[in-house]
Amino acid sequence: MRPRLLKRLLAVVVTVLLGPVLIRPEAAHAYTPYNTNYKDGYEQLVWTQPAYNPAGAWARELYIDDPKKPGQPLHSPLKQPQDLFIDSNDQLYIADTGNNRIVHLNERGELVRILEVKESPLNKPQGLFVDTNGHIYIADTGNKRIVRLNKDGKLVREYKRPESKFLSASFKFDPVKLVVDKRGFLYIASLGGYQGLLQLDPEGNFQGFFGANATSFSVIDMFKRFIYSREMYQREISKLPGSIASVATDQDGLIYTVSSDVETQQIKKLNIAGLDQLGGKGEFAKPGEKTVFGEIAFSNFNRSVPVLTDLTVDRDGNMTAIDAKHKVVNQYDSSGNLLFFWWGDDSTVTTKLGMVKTPTAIANNSKNELFILDGENNLVQSFRLSEFGALVHKANHLTQEGKYEESEAPWAEVNRLNAYYTPAIAGLAKAAYKKGDYPRAQRLFAEAGHAQGYSDAFWQNRLFWFQKNFGMLMNAILIALLLLFVLRSWSRRAGWRAEWRSWKEQRGEYGLVRQLRHAFTILKHPIDGFGALRYERKGSFASSLILFVLALASYCVMRAGISFIYNPDVFLEINLLVVVVQFLVIWLVWVVSNYLISTIYRGEGRFRDVVYGSCYALFPLVLIGLPLTVISNVMTLNESAIFNFMHVGLFLWIGLLLFWKVQSMQNYSVGETTVNVALSALTMAVCGVLVFITIGLTKELTDFVYAVFQEVTIR
């Protein structure tokens, strides 16, 4: 009996100890000092399990032979290292910039050799590359050259500033990073070189610039060019493209660049022609939206610009980039879709395993392990894929190869581990689409925020519905037309139309219905229609209020009811109270601003006229907004041109009606109306600034009073 009793007691103890872990699998995860997150298709922050776990610190203790005491070890740590490279044999090479040398470690992190190139000493090397033959290329920044060593570390060749008539005399050759393709061509990133990567052939001849960034041109620049004189504009600082901070290559020979001083398209995947293959930011990018790489959290409602300084590409094509300013590691797949990003609190004095104080370079080995060079702590941190991260990589790789059905099982497991991880939901949606389960695919694509996938699945569902119900739909339309024809004939014979006309003639001349119908007159003849509002009393407070309420309701329906394809926010929590307040405030500020400007600017309209006209000008929201909302829910992205035309046309029509309202009611010319509208818009902007200043000062005053109150009560 005793052995059986002991076994039962042991089983109870094991159950108690392992129960929480079995119930909550995340409790079994190893502790990491950083947070791993993802941003879904709706730009919402989603927590995920760690994709990588800290594995160790390398190059922390380096010893060389003491030149003063041969045979004695001398501690020789890294000093301000700037670059890291891992070759095909998983050997690590570190550009030890502060010590003017290259440190070579084996795959276990053990020191192999120190390369100082004694026959031509290095000076502040900041970049390096090792080809498949073991040849080492060093960006010797301080000496303004590229050094090529053979696999034994012997100097073979120097590449200095090339001589070419096609190279500007103002170009400064300060190489900081480089890669070499399979042909032996060098692609060099020069410090501050806005022209792109300098391309040299194996003999060092200039071949051109490659993969330059585009020059940014903002609305403010356009405004300056429009109003500034030639002399004023020439005194402006020249607009130059952003320089390339680092460069990398993958197994297929594609060149990747990362730029730190640009706000969009920081990462580029360049083909042989130098064209970016990423285009938009993955599958969740909106049409026409510029790529923005680098994920950082909001802080006090201010979003800083990411500063990406280096990247690496693994064997699956996944790109991992480091943000030197915010200490964030960002990982994207081969199409630019975000997989993970992680960061942590590095404010402590002591060094934590996994926390990088100043990331200066990143690389990966054949096992997809990451190595991040810390320029402040002078060491290399290694990271190993977690079980969750490896599962995501496996599933995503199958999806990228088009093996959607094979990816379903690993994506389902990822979804089980984290039901909010969007790539898993999108992967399951693609698998369902591939199998022909379009209703499920549509639902999953919507959950993932994947507009293109949702549109494709909805197109299939719409097609099947039409194929199934086409006959019934046509019969219903024919019956409706026939009934309409019969009703019109019957009403004509029965005299209903004559009675209706007689009833309309007997109504009051300025009845409410006629005042509401005047909105259609304004749409057809806006100048005369707005004039009738003022001089012929074709409008009233009641009719204006009704039209305003209808317009407000239509706008709310549009915000909450337009299809997910064209309005992704529809799946988020839309606070209609906020929408109503925004609409009311903007309309009220417009009315007050326009009336004040008109009063100062010799206008003839009364405040009542401005109110009535501004209400009637919103009528297109009712006439077009509601039908557009309904139609959008049966449209796909293929019909986006129709939707965009109607949507833009709606608000353009309202703007024109407001313009004609001012012209007619204030008795202005076209030029005077333009000035009035511009000054009204400027007044609205000033009011907005004053409101924000008032809110800020009120908050500061409230905090001050509260602090004084606490000080008095505590003492």
XYZ file of C-alpha atoms in Angstrom:
715
model
C 0.000 0.000 0.000
C 2.835 2.390 0.784
C 4.330 2.451 -2.722
C 0.868 3.115 -4.149
C 0.259 5.901 -1.615
C 3.631 7.470 -2.405
C 2.847 7.401 -6.122
C -0.476 9.146 -5.517
C 1.163 11.809 -3.361
C 3.859 12.326 -5.999
C 1.206 12.690 -8.710
C -0.639 15.296 -6.639
C 2.565 17.289 -6.051
C 3.492 17.211 -9.754
C -0.023 18.296 -10.721
C 0.066 21.214 -8.289
C 3.480 22.345 -9.524
C 2.794 21.982 -13.243
C -0.866 22.964 -13.192
C -0.348 26.714 -13.657
C 2.110 26.101 -16.460
C -0.248 23.717 -18.232
C -3.166 26.087 -17.831
C -1.149 29.154 -18.848
C 1.553 28.135 -21.342
C 2.989 31.662 -21.411
C 4.083 31.191 -17.810
C 6.613 28.664 -19.033
C 8.312 31.160 -21.318
C 11.775 32.240 -20.367
C 11.990 35.742 -18.955
C 13.174 38.392 -21.378
C 14.036 41.960 -20.328
C 12.268 43.422 -23.356
C 8.733 43.614 -24.723
C 7.869 41.974 -28.030
C 4.991 43.478 -29.964
C 3.228 43.645 -33.276
C 1.012 46.247 -34.936
C -2.045 44.769 -36.603
C -3.768 45.897 -39.784
C -5.584 48.583 -37.813
C -2.310 49.986 -36.354
C -3.226 48.666 -32.911
C -0.394 47.505 -30.638
C -0.554 43.742 -29.998
C 1.539 41.901 -27.416
C 3.243 38.699 -28.550
C 5.424 36.083 -26.989
C 9.166 36.745 -27.418
C 10.336 35.947 -30.930
C 13.957 35.709 -29.779
C 15.477 34.823 -26.437
C 18.841 36.175 -25.236
C 21.508 33.530 -25.794
C 24.720 35.129 -24.571
C 27.287 37.903 -24.789
C 30.292 37.538 -27.110
C 33.609 39.359 -27.411
C 33.286 40.504 -23.831
C 36.646 39.169 -22.705
C 39.304 39.457 -25.394
C 42.933 38.683 -24.628
C 45.950 39.088 -26.869
C 49.652 38.504 -26.364
C 51.194 41.348 -24.403
C 53.745 42.992 -26.742
C 55.772 44.108 -23.715
C 55.618 40.701 -22.031
C 55.592 38.034 -24.726
C 53.604 34.975 -23.737
C 51.515 36.903 -21.214
C 47.801 37.549 -21.969
C 46.707 41.163 -22.150
C 43.081 42.204 -21.791
C 42.129 43.998 -25.010
C 38.382 44.775 -25.082
C 36.493 46.230 -27.990
C 36.403 49.990 -28.255
C 33.555 51.756 -30.049
C 32.900 48.915 -32.537
C 30.838 49.979 -35.559
C 30.161 46.951 -37.738
C 29.573 43.223 -37.579
C 29.622 40.583 -40.307
C 28.982 36.821 -40.251
C 30.292 34.766 -43.160
C 28.905 31.570 -44.690
C 30.757 29.486 -42.078
C 29.184 31.435 -39.191
C 32.492 33.155 -38.408
C 32.119 36.612 -36.832
C 34.082 39.657 -37.933
C 33.900 42.869 -35.908
C 35.065 46.300 -37.049
C 36.743 47.419 -33.811
C 36.801 51.080 -34.791
C 38.342 52.534 -31.648
C 41.250 50.056 -31.738
C 41.814 50.343 -35.531
C 41.506 46.604 -36.110
C 39.252 43.738 -37.185
C 38.390 41.057 -34.617
C 37.718 37.547 -35.949
C 35.706 35.095 -33.802
C 34.706 31.525 -34.592
C 31.151 30.166 -34.481
C 31.456 29.601 -30.714
C 32.567 33.162 -30.008
C 36.220 32.270 -29.418
C 38.912 34.638 -30.635
C 40.566 33.417 -33.831
C 42.777 36.351 -34.776
C 43.223 40.097 -34.775
C 43.655 41.810 -38.151
C 45.509 45.119 -37.984
C 47.057 45.217 -41.503
C 50.452 46.246 -40.173
C 51.863 46.905 -43.645
C 49.228 49.652 -44.047
C 47.539 50.294 -40.676
C 43.812 50.840 -40.492
C 42.354 54.120 -39.290
C 38.826 54.069 -37.808
C 37.383 51.189 -39.884
C 33.574 51.343 -39.823
C 32.446 48.603 -42.181
C 33.454 45.214 -43.512
C 32.340 42.398 -45.789
C 33.602 38.838 -46.311
C 32.878 37.066 -49.599
C 32.430 33.333 -50.186
C 36.159 32.941 -50.897
C 37.103 34.362 -47.514
C 38.360 37.670 -48.901
C 37.840 40.503 -46.419
C 36.799 43.967 -47.570
C 37.206 46.752 -45.004
C 35.758 50.267 -45.155
C 38.800 52.071 -43.775
C 36.981 55.337 -43.148
C 39.840 57.281 -41.590
C 42.107 56.554 -44.554
C 39.309 57.163 -47.108
C 39.776 53.810 -48.789
C 38.524 50.241 -49.110
C 41.037 47.572 -48.109
C 40.871 44.064 -49.532
C 42.584 41.224 -47.631
C 42.935 37.604 -48.654
C 41.689 34.814 -46.396
C 45.054 34.839 -44.586
C 44.644 38.515 -43.720
C 47.282 39.797 -46.148
C 46.737 43.074 -47.974
C 45.813 42.426 -51.606
C 44.407 45.695 -52.900
C 43.321 49.210 -52.004
C 40.322 50.977 -53.506
C 40.560 54.742 -53.196
C 38.432 57.495 -54.630
C 37.950 56.552 -58.289
C 38.988 58.943 -61.013
C 36.172 59.528 -63.471
C 34.779 62.442 -65.430
C 31.319 61.249 -64.418
C 32.107 61.668 -60.720
C 31.539 65.157 -59.336
C 34.557 66.914 -57.866
C 32.492 67.732 -54.770
C 31.876 64.064 -53.978
C 33.601 63.024 -50.746
C 34.790 59.442 -50.540
C 34.340 58.483 -46.871
C 33.325 54.789 -47.009
C 31.394 53.507 -43.986
C 29.630 50.325 -45.198
C 29.907 48.059 -48.198
C 28.870 44.794 -49.834
C 30.347 42.868 -52.739
C 28.220 40.951 -55.233
C 29.021 37.625 -56.892
C 30.768 39.389 -59.780
C 33.131 41.191 -57.435
C 31.469 44.594 -57.867
C 31.608 46.793 -54.777
C 28.615 48.776 -53.477
C 29.867 51.398 -51.045
C 27.896 53.651 -48.707
C 29.807 56.878 -48.205
C 29.303 59.149 -45.208
C 26.731 61.781 -46.189
C 26.651 60.537 -49.779
C 23.191 61.480 -51.015
C 23.908 60.201 -54.545
C 23.372 56.557 -53.493
C 25.759 53.612 -53.304
C 29.047 54.117 -55.108
C 29.486 51.202 -57.509
C 33.001 50.018 -58.431
C 34.053 47.099 -60.601
C 36.659 44.584 -59.323
C 39.420 46.817 -60.710
C 38.162 49.876 -58.839
C 36.689 51.675 -61.843
C 33.653 53.870 -61.268
C 30.451 52.299 -62.611
C 27.877 54.788 -61.342
C 25.614 55.335 -58.370
C 23.065 52.774 -57.286
C 19.799 52.930 -55.332
C 19.709 56.631 -54.456
C 16.873 57.943 -52.293
C 14.302 60.326 -53.722
C 14.271 63.980 -52.743
C 11.480 64.772 -50.309
C 9.177 67.581 -51.387
C 6.513 68.645 -48.891
C 3.474 70.893 -49.195
C 5.444 73.609 -47.393
C 8.185 73.405 -50.041
C 5.546 73.725 -52.745
C 4.092 76.752 -50.969
C 7.534 78.359 -50.685
C 8.245 77.806 -54.360
C 4.896 79.374 -55.237
C 5.185 82.585 -53.162
C 8.959 83.124 -52.775
C 10.905 85.202 -55.226
C 13.856 83.626 -57.017
C 16.316 85.373 -54.701
C 14.453 84.278 -51.554
C 14.166 80.683 -52.742
C 17.862 80.507 -53.605
C 18.696 81.384 -49.999
C 16.788 78.333 -48.815
C 18.787 75.251 -47.813
C 19.102 72.888 -50.764
C 16.771 69.889 -50.729
C 18.927 66.793 -51.071
C 18.029 63.103 -50.886
C 18.780 61.263 -47.656
C 22.083 59.397 -47.479
C 22.324 55.618 -47.122
C 23.446 54.520 -43.653
C 24.114 50.836 -44.335
C 23.862 48.142 -46.969
C 23.347 44.369 -46.967
C 22.799 41.533 -49.429
C 20.918 38.235 -49.463
C 21.509 34.791 -50.931
C 19.968 35.799 -54.263
C 22.316 38.756 -54.670
C 19.694 41.448 -54.083
C 21.009 44.628 -52.465
C 19.276 46.075 -49.397
C 19.824 49.601 -48.127
C 18.755 51.358 -44.950
C 18.633 55.140 -44.547
C 18.505 56.896 -41.197
C 17.724 60.480 -42.195
C 14.543 59.852 -44.194
C 11.020 59.471 -42.858
C 9.641 57.020 -45.426
C 11.017 54.077 -47.395
C 13.926 53.690 -44.986
C 14.483 50.096 -46.148
C 14.840 49.277 -49.820
C 15.161 45.942 -51.565
C 16.891 46.728 -54.845
C 17.018 44.624 -57.974
C 19.809 44.748 -60.529
C 18.321 47.931 -62.006
C 18.323 49.671 -58.624
C 14.524 49.662 -58.301
C 12.866 49.098 -54.938
C 10.995 45.778 -54.852
C 9.136 46.434 -51.606
C 6.883 49.138 -53.052
C 4.340 49.626 -50.278
C 4.766 48.462 -46.726
C 3.616 44.893 -47.194
C 0.088 43.677 -47.610
C -1.511 46.151 -45.221
C -0.364 49.311 -46.992
C -3.051 51.614 -48.301
C -2.993 52.427 -52.034
C -0.583 55.270 -52.679
C 0.745 55.186 -49.120
C 4.490 55.632 -48.749
C 6.437 52.967 -46.930
C 7.329 53.726 -43.312
C 9.648 51.243 -41.633
C 10.579 51.306 -37.980
C 8.015 50.663 -35.264
C 8.068 52.813 -32.147
C 5.406 53.439 -29.525
C 3.581 56.706 -28.995
C 4.856 58.883 -26.169
C 2.827 61.857 -24.897
C 0.907 61.875 -28.185
C 4.150 62.619 -30.074
C 5.476 60.050 -32.478
C 9.199 60.276 -33.066
C 10.721 59.399 -36.386
C 12.570 56.053 -36.343
C 16.306 56.192 -37.011
C 17.265 52.915 -38.692
C 21.019 52.430 -38.974
C 21.653 48.819 -40.010
C 19.881 45.675 -41.182
C 20.482 42.020 -41.921
C 18.678 39.515 -44.135
C 18.335 35.849 -43.148
C 18.058 32.824 -45.412
C 14.264 33.109 -45.587
C 14.503 36.715 -46.733
C 13.357 38.163 -43.409
C 14.801 41.628 -42.799
C 15.800 42.711 -39.298
C 16.700 46.367 -38.735
C 17.884 48.247 -35.663
C 16.772 51.692 -34.544
C 19.797 53.314 -32.911
C 17.806 56.173 -31.395
C 14.973 54.244 -29.761
C 16.845 50.915 -29.273
C 14.138 49.018 -31.149
C 14.705 45.863 -33.195
C 12.265 45.534 -36.121
C 11.745 42.377 -38.150
C 9.918 42.197 -41.488
C 9.395 39.344 -43.916
C 10.633 39.342 -47.507
C 7.608 41.360 -48.663
C 7.970 44.045 -46.026
C 5.236 42.736 -43.714
C 5.944 43.351 -40.042
C 6.593 40.196 -38.004
C 7.844 41.516 -34.664
C 9.484 44.456 -32.978
C 10.912 44.547 -29.487
C 12.502 46.984 -27.072
C 13.091 47.343 -23.346
C 14.201 49.659 -20.566
C 17.967 50.184 -20.864
C 18.153 52.971 -18.286
C 19.861 50.812 -15.664
C 23.585 51.170 -15.120
C 24.263 47.442 -15.152
C 24.224 45.510 -18.409
C 21.363 43.044 -18.819
C 21.574 40.046 -21.075
C 19.411 40.882 -24.076
C 19.440 44.659 -23.545
C 21.531 46.659 -25.999
C 22.607 50.128 -24.884
C 23.732 51.458 -28.261
C 23.014 49.140 -31.199
C 25.450 49.865 -33.998
C 25.251 46.766 -36.210
C 23.269 43.561 -36.642
C 23.924 40.244 -38.401
C 22.556 36.699 -38.496
C 24.091 33.267 -39.001
C 22.917 30.194 -40.886
C 20.733 29.149 -37.926
C 18.830 32.440 -38.135
C 20.312 33.521 -34.819
C 20.704 37.268 -34.426
C 23.831 39.076 -33.257
C 23.648 42.747 -32.269
C 26.767 44.811 -31.738
C 26.611 47.127 -28.724
C 28.825 50.168 -29.281
C 28.523 51.374 -25.694
C 29.023 48.123 -23.795
C 31.622 46.989 -26.372
C 30.277 43.477 -26.871
C 28.023 41.374 -29.085
C 24.647 40.140 -27.831
C 23.330 36.937 -29.374
C 19.659 35.974 -29.683
C 18.155 32.585 -30.463
C 14.752 32.023 -32.041
C 12.107 31.059 -29.504
C 9.669 28.250 -30.170
C 7.014 30.812 -31.019
C 9.349 32.776 -33.303
C 10.498 29.633 -35.115
C 6.879 28.588 -35.660
C 6.027 32.002 -37.109
C 9.060 31.875 -39.415
C 8.118 28.398 -40.631
C 4.495 29.288 -41.316
C 5.347 32.613 -42.928
C 8.002 31.040 -45.156
C 5.429 28.552 -46.467
C 3.005 31.412 -47.101
C 5.645 33.455 -48.935
C 6.309 30.451 -51.183
C 2.598 30.154 -51.983
C 2.116 26.920 -50.016
C -1.001 28.193 -48.280
C -2.557 24.845 -47.467
C 0.697 23.542 -45.962
C 0.986 26.697 -43.871
C -2.472 26.260 -42.337
C -1.377 23.857 -39.581
C 1.547 25.969 -38.275
C -0.542 29.134 -38.546
C -3.308 27.444 -36.569
C -0.793 26.599 -33.853
C 0.461 30.196 -33.815
C -3.137 31.377 -33.570
C -3.711 29.004 -30.660
C -0.713 30.457 -28.838
C -1.709 34.050 -29.611
C -5.193 34.654 -30.965
C -4.432 38.336 -31.665
C -1.336 37.824 -33.816
C -2.451 39.204 -37.181
C -0.068 37.327 -39.545
C -1.539 34.057 -38.244
C -5.078 35.266 -38.929
C -4.080 36.462 -42.405
C -2.286 33.156 -43.067
C -5.392 31.170 -42.113
C -7.467 33.461 -44.336
C -5.187 32.772 -47.314
C -5.430 29.040 -46.672
C -9.236 29.264 -46.546
C -9.252 31.286 -49.778
C -7.029 28.721 -51.469
C -9.428 25.932 -50.456
C -12.433 27.878 -51.750
C -13.928 28.642 -48.344
C -14.550 32.266 -49.289
C -16.996 33.216 -46.491
C -14.460 32.134 -43.852
C -11.649 33.820 -45.772
C -13.641 37.067 -45.921
C -14.295 36.968 -42.184
C -10.655 36.254 -41.331
C -9.320 38.904 -43.706
C -11.602 41.453 -42.054
C -10.388 40.381 -38.625
C -6.791 40.772 -39.799
C -7.405 44.188 -41.350
C -6.315 42.858 -44.759
C -8.288 45.014 -47.199
C -7.011 43.414 -50.420
C -7.686 39.875 -49.209
C -11.128 40.888 -47.935
C -11.906 42.446 -51.314
C -10.824 39.327 -53.227
C -12.861 37.011 -50.990
C -15.895 39.304 -51.163
C -15.609 39.402 -54.967
C -15.849 35.602 -55.054
C -18.807 35.572 -52.657
C -20.549 38.283 -54.686
C -19.939 36.357 -57.904
C -21.438 33.159 -56.485
C -24.441 35.085 -55.150
C -25.123 36.630 -58.559
C -24.745 33.268 -60.281
C -27.206 31.715 -57.861
C -29.768 34.536 -57.760
C -29.399 36.190 -61.162
C -32.676 34.821 -62.535
C -34.666 35.809 -59.469
C -33.056 39.267 -59.442
C -33.902 39.921 -63.090
C -37.478 38.742 -62.561
C -37.842 41.067 -59.567
C -36.554 44.027 -61.589
C -38.908 43.275 -64.491
C -41.888 42.908 -62.147
C -41.008 46.187 -60.412
C -40.774 48.016 -63.755
C -44.076 46.518 -64.871
C -45.795 47.546 -61.620
C -44.393 51.055 -61.968
C -45.729 51.317 -65.518
C -49.159 50.059 -64.450
C -49.240 52.414 -61.461
C -48.366 55.428 -63.611
C -51.083 54.552 -66.132
C -53.637 53.947 -63.393
C -52.822 57.173 -61.596
C -53.207 59.117 -64.837
C -56.623 57.601 -65.543
C -57.839 57.927 -61.962
C -56.892 61.592 -61.810
C -54.467 61.219 -58.903
C -51.856 63.388 -60.564
C -54.270 66.260 -61.115
C -55.396 66.071 -57.507
C -51.752 66.081 -56.364
C -50.948 69.178 -58.430
C -54.038 70.924 -57.119
C -53.087 70.090 -53.548
C -49.579 71.462 -54.076
C -50.951 74.720 -55.492
C -53.237 75.154 -52.483
C -50.364 74.919 -49.971
C -48.792 77.993 -48.436
C -46.322 79.757 -50.711
C -43.477 79.332 -48.283
C -44.459 76.070 -46.631
C -41.875 73.835 -44.971
C -42.016 71.199 -47.718
C -41.370 73.815 -50.390
C -38.488 75.192 -48.346
C -36.980 71.719 -48.132
C -37.489 71.197 -51.863
C -35.530 74.385 -52.437
C -32.388 72.377 -51.582
C -32.741 70.669 -54.987
C -33.072 74.068 -56.656
C -29.790 75.138 -55.067
C -28.074 72.046 -56.471
C -29.256 72.938 -59.995
C -28.888 76.735 -59.794
C -26.634 77.505 -56.815
C -26.167 81.263 -57.351
C -29.880 81.953 -57.832
C -30.838 79.418 -55.200
C -28.741 80.971 -52.449
C -29.951 84.396 -53.510
C -33.539 83.195 -53.095
C -32.737 82.088 -49.554
C -31.804 85.657 -48.690
C -34.130 87.780 -50.763
C -37.181 85.559 -51.368
C -37.308 83.795 -47.997
C -37.125 80.327 -49.557
C -35.586 79.009 -46.330
C -36.350 79.114 -42.625
C -34.851 78.102 -39.320
C -36.941 74.912 -39.314
C -35.937 73.820 -42.834
C -32.279 74.676 -42.167
C -32.314 72.725 -38.911
C -33.880 69.691 -40.598
C -31.294 69.724 -43.388
C -28.465 70.165 -40.893
C -29.663 67.238 -38.746
C -30.059 65.059 -41.847
C -26.544 65.995 -43.007
C -25.107 65.262 -39.575
C -26.891 61.899 -39.429
C -25.685 61.059 -42.943
C -22.107 61.896 -41.994
C -22.315 59.658 -38.921
C -23.725 56.830 -41.048
C -20.871 57.293 -43.518
C -18.231 57.171 -40.794
C -19.704 54.018 -39.270
C -21.194 52.304 -42.302
C -18.812 52.609 -45.263
C -17.328 49.254 -46.201
C -14.196 48.035 -44.428
C -12.416 48.040 -47.794
C -12.553 51.829 -47.958
C -12.817 52.603 -44.251
C -10.732 50.265 -42.045
C -11.792 52.216 -38.945
C -15.258 50.697 -39.253
C -14.029 47.620 -37.345
C -12.601 49.770 -34.572
C -14.618 51.476 -31.898
C -15.945 54.636 -33.542
C -17.199 57.067 -30.930
C -20.152 58.709 -32.639
C -20.296 61.334 -29.903
C -16.800 62.470 -30.905
C -17.846 62.468 -34.571
C -20.893 64.610 -33.785
C -18.872 67.070 -31.693
C -16.208 67.388 -34.404
C -18.840 68.027 -37.060
C -20.659 70.613 -34.929
C -17.480 72.441 -33.936
C -16.119 72.656 -37.489
C -19.461 73.844 -38.868
C -19.959 76.389 -36.093
C -16.420 77.777 -36.412
C -16.934 78.092 -40.176
C -20.200 80.003 -39.724
C -18.747 82.406 -37.163
C -15.472 82.912 -39.068
C -17.195 83.463 -42.388
C -19.685 85.923 -40.891
C -16.952 87.935 -39.150
C -14.784 88.094 -42.273
C -17.807 89.037 -44.402
C -18.734 91.810 -41.975
C -15.225 93.262 -42.153
C -14.898 92.664 -45.892
C -17.978 94.666 -47.026
C -20.364 91.725 -47.093
C -24.123 92.234 -47.295
C -25.323 88.978 -45.767
C -26.808 88.708 -42.300
C -25.788 86.115 -39.722
C -29.067 84.315 -40.367
C -28.245 84.124 -44.069
C -24.824 82.603 -43.342
C -26.413 79.980 -41.077
C -29.173 79.058 -43.538
C -26.804 78.911 -46.509
C -24.247 76.796 -44.639
C -27.003 74.309 -43.743
C -28.344 74.057 -47.300
C -24.788 73.605 -48.657
C -24.529 70.329 -46.714
C -27.396 68.725 -48.644
C -25.057 66.598 -50.872
C -24.192 64.625 -47.727
C -27.797 63.430 -47.667
C -28.199 63.069 -51.405
C -24.928 61.210 -52.084
C -23.523 60.188 -48.696
C -26.238 57.684 -47.769
C -26.371 55.919 -51.178
C -22.572 55.871 -51.300
C -22.476 54.183 -47.892
C -24.865 51.472 -49.083
C -23.127 50.992 -52.430
C -19.670 50.746 -50.818
C -20.732 47.560 -49.044
C -21.272 45.755 -52.354
C -18.097 47.063 -54.014
C -14.557 45.682 -54.112
C -11.199 47.367 -54.543
C -11.570 46.840 -58.280
C -14.299 49.487 -58.195
C -12.298 51.848 -55.974
C -12.080 54.426 -58.773
C -15.878 54.753 -58.728
C -15.990 55.060 -54.949
C -13.146 57.578 -54.791
C -14.723 59.664 -57.546
C -18.044 59.823 -55.693
C -16.424 60.341 -52.285
C -14.117 63.142 -53.409
C -16.840 64.620 -55.596
C -19.187 64.747 -52.610
C -16.937 66.970 -50.510
C -15.797 68.970 -53.531
C -19.455 69.688 -54.294
C -20.025 70.866 -50.718
C -16.975 73.115 -50.978
C -18.247 74.656 -54.219
C -21.689 75.208 -52.716
C -20.127 77.020 -49.761
C -18.115 79.130 -52.203
C -21.234 80.030 -54.225
C -23.120 80.681 -50.998
C -20.590 83.336 -50.017
C -20.580 84.837 -53.502
C -24.363 85.075 -53.757
C -25.337 86.071 -50.229
C -22.532 88.603 -49.748
C -22.854 89.999 -53.280
C -19.170 89.384 -54.101
C -17.267 88.904 -57.306
C -15.320 85.682 -57.838
C -12.079 87.317 -56.687
C -13.668 88.797 -53.577
C -15.243 85.448 -52.778
C -11.881 83.705 -53.065
C -10.289 86.165 -50.641
C -13.217 85.815 -48.238
C -13.065 82.020 -48.204
C -9.267 82.033 -47.765
C -9.481 84.459 -44.846
C -12.297 82.406 -43.316
C -10.157 79.266 -43.508
C -7.239 81.153 -41.948
C -9.503 82.367 -39.150
C -10.633 78.798 -38.512
C -6.988 77.713 -38.257
C -6.233 80.520 -35.802
C -9.247 79.519 -33.709
C -7.986 75.947 -33.647
C -4.546 77.046 -32.459
C -6.095 79.234 -29.761
C -8.241 76.345 -28.558
C -5.219 74.053 -28.247
C -3.258 76.762 -26.425
C -6.177 77.344 -24.069
C -6.508 73.643 -23.354
C -2.770 73.378 -22.684
C -2.730 76.401 -20.378
C -5.821 75.146 -18.576
C -4.145 71.810 -17.953
C -1.002 73.513 -16.701
C -3.074 75.760 -14.415
C -5.017 72.768 -13.126
C -1.811 70.874 -12.384
C -0.372 73.939 -10.619
C -3.468 74.438 -8.450
C -3.536 70.740 -7.623
C 0.162 70.797 -6.681
C -0.365 73.843 -4.446
C -3.376 72.160 -2.849
C -1.357 69.010 -2.141
C 1.515 71.059 -0.731
C -0.827 72.955 1.608
C -2.784 69.909 2.754
C 0.306 67.758 3.352
C 2.067 70.411 5.398
